[in-house]
CSV table of C-alpha atoms in Angstrom, one decimal:
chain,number,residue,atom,x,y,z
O,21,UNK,CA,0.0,0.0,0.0
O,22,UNK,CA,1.0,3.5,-0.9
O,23,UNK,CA,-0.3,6.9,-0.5
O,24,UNK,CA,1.4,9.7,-2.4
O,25,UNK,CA,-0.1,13.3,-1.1
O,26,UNK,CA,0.3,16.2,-3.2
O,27,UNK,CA,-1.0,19.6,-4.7
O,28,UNK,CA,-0.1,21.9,-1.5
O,29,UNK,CA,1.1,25.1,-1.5
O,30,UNK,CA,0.8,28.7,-0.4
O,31,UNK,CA,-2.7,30.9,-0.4
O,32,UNK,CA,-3.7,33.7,0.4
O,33,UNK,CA,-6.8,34.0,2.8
O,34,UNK,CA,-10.1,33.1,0.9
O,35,UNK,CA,-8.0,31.3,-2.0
O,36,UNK,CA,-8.5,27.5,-2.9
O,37,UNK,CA,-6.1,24.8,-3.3
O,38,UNK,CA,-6.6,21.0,-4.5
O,39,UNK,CA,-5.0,18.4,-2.8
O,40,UNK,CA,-4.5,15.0,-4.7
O,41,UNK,CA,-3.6,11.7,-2.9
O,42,UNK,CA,-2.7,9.0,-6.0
O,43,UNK,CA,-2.9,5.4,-3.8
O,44,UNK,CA,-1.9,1.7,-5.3
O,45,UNK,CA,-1.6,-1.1,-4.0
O,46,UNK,CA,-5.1,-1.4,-2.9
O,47,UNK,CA,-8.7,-1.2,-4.1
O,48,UNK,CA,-10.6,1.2,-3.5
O,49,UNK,CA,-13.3,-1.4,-2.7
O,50,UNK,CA,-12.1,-2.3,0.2
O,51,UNK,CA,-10.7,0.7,1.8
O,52,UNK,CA,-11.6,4.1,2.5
O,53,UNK,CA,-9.1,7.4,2.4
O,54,UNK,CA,-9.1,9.6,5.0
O,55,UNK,CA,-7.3,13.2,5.3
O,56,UNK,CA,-5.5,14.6,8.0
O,57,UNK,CA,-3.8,17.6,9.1
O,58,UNK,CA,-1.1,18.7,11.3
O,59,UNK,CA,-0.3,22.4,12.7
O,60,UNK,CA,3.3,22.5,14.7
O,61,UNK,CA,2.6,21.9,18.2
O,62,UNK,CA,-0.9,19.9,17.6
O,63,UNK,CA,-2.3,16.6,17.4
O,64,UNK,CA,-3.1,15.5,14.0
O,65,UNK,CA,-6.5,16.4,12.8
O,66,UNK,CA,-9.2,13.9,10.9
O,67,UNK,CA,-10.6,16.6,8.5
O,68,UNK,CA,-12.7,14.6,5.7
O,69,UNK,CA,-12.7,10.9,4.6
O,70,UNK,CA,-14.6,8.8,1.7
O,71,UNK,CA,-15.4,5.4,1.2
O,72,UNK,CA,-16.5,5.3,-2.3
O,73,UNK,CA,-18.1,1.8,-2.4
O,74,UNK,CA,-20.2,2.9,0.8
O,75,UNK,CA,-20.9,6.0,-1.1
O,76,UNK,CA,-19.9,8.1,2.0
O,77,UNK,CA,-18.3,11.1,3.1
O,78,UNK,CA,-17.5,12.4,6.0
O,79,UNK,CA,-16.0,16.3,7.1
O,80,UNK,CA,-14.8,17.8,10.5
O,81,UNK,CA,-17.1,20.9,11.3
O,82,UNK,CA,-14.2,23.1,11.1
O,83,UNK,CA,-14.2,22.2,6.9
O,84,UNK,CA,-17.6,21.8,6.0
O,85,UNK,CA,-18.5,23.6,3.6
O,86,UNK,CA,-15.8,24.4,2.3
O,87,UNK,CA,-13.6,21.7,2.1
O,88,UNK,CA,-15.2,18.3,-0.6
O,89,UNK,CA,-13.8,15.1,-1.0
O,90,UNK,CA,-13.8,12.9,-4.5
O,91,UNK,CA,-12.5,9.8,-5.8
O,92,UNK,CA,-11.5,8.8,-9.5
O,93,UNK,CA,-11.5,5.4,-8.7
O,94,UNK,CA,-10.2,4.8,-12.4
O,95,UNK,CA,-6.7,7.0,-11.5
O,96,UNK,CA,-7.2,5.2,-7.9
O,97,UNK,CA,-6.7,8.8,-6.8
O,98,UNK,CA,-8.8,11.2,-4.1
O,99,UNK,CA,-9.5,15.1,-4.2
O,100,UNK,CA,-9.6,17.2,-1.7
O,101,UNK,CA,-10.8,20.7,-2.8
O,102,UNK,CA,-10.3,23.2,-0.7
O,103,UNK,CA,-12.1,26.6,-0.8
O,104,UNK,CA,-12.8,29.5,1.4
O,105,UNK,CA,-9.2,29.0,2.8
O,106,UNK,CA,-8.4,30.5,6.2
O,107,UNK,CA,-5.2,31.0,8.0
O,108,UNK,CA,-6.2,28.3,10.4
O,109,UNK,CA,-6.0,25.4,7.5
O,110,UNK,CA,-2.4,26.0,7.8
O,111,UNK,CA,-0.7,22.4,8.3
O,112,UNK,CA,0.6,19.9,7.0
O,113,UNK,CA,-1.9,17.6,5.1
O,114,UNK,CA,-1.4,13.9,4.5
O,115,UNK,CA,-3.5,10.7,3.0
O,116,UNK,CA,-4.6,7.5,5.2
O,117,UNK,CA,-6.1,4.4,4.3
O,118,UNK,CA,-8.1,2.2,6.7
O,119,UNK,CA,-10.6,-0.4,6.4
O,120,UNK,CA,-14.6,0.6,5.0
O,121,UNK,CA,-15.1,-1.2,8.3
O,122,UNK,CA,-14.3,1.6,10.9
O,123,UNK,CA,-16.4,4.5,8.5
O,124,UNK,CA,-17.5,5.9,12.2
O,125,UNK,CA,-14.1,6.3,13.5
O,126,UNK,CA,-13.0,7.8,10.6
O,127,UNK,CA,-11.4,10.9,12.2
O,128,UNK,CA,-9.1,8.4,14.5
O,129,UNK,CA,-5.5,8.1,13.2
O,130,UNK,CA,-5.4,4.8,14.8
O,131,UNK,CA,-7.6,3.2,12.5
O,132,UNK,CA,-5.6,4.4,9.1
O,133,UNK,CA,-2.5,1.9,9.4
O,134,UNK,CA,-2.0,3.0,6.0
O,135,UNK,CA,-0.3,7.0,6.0
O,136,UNK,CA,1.7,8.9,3.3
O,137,UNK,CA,3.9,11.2,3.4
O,138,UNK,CA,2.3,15.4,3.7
O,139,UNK,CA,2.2,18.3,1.7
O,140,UNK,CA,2.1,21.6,3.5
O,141,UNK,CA,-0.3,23.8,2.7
O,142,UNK,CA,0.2,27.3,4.4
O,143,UNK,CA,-2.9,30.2,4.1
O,144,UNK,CA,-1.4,34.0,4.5
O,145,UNK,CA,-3.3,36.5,6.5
């Protein structure tokens, strides 16, 4: 299993950025993708996950609304659009797969034994 996160970068307040996450190794039948983020000093945050066969999505109150989640399950890759961008999104953002089994945890770390590596994403004031 691999996760390859991409697509960050640095905005200005109220600018949008697309994150991509290209996975292999795995179906996207069987597992779901999750997306996390990490300020300096915090504890990684679950911010939005899909499990396409499920047909579900999932989004921390803190995005929704702004943030949406895809899958091209032909280019096994997911989106994460980003819009409305505040200085707060500023972290580092990284892919996780987990099982379609734990859908309700899906903002727990511990249930993505599956991580890549981040891409920072950094929103100016």
């Amino acid at each position: 299993v691999q996760l390859q996160a991409s697509g960050g970068g640095l905005v200005q307040a109220g600018g949008s950025l697309r994150l991509s996450c290209a996975a292999s190794g795995f179906s996207f039948d069987d597992y779901a993708i999750g997306w996390f983020r990490q300020a300096p000093g915090k504890v990684p945050e679950g911010v939005s996950s899909i499990s396409s066969s499920d047909k579900r999505t999932d989004y921390a109150d803190s995005v929704r609304g702004r943030f949406t989640i895809s899958s091209d399950n032909a280019k096994n890759t997911v989106y994460l659009q980003m819009n409305s961008l505040k200085p707060e999104d500023t972290a580092v953002y990284y892919c996780a797969a987990r099982s379609r089994r734990y859908n309700s945890f899906w903002y727990q770390t511990r249930y993505y034994p599956h991580r890549g590596q981040g891409t920072q994403v950094t929103v100016s004031s």
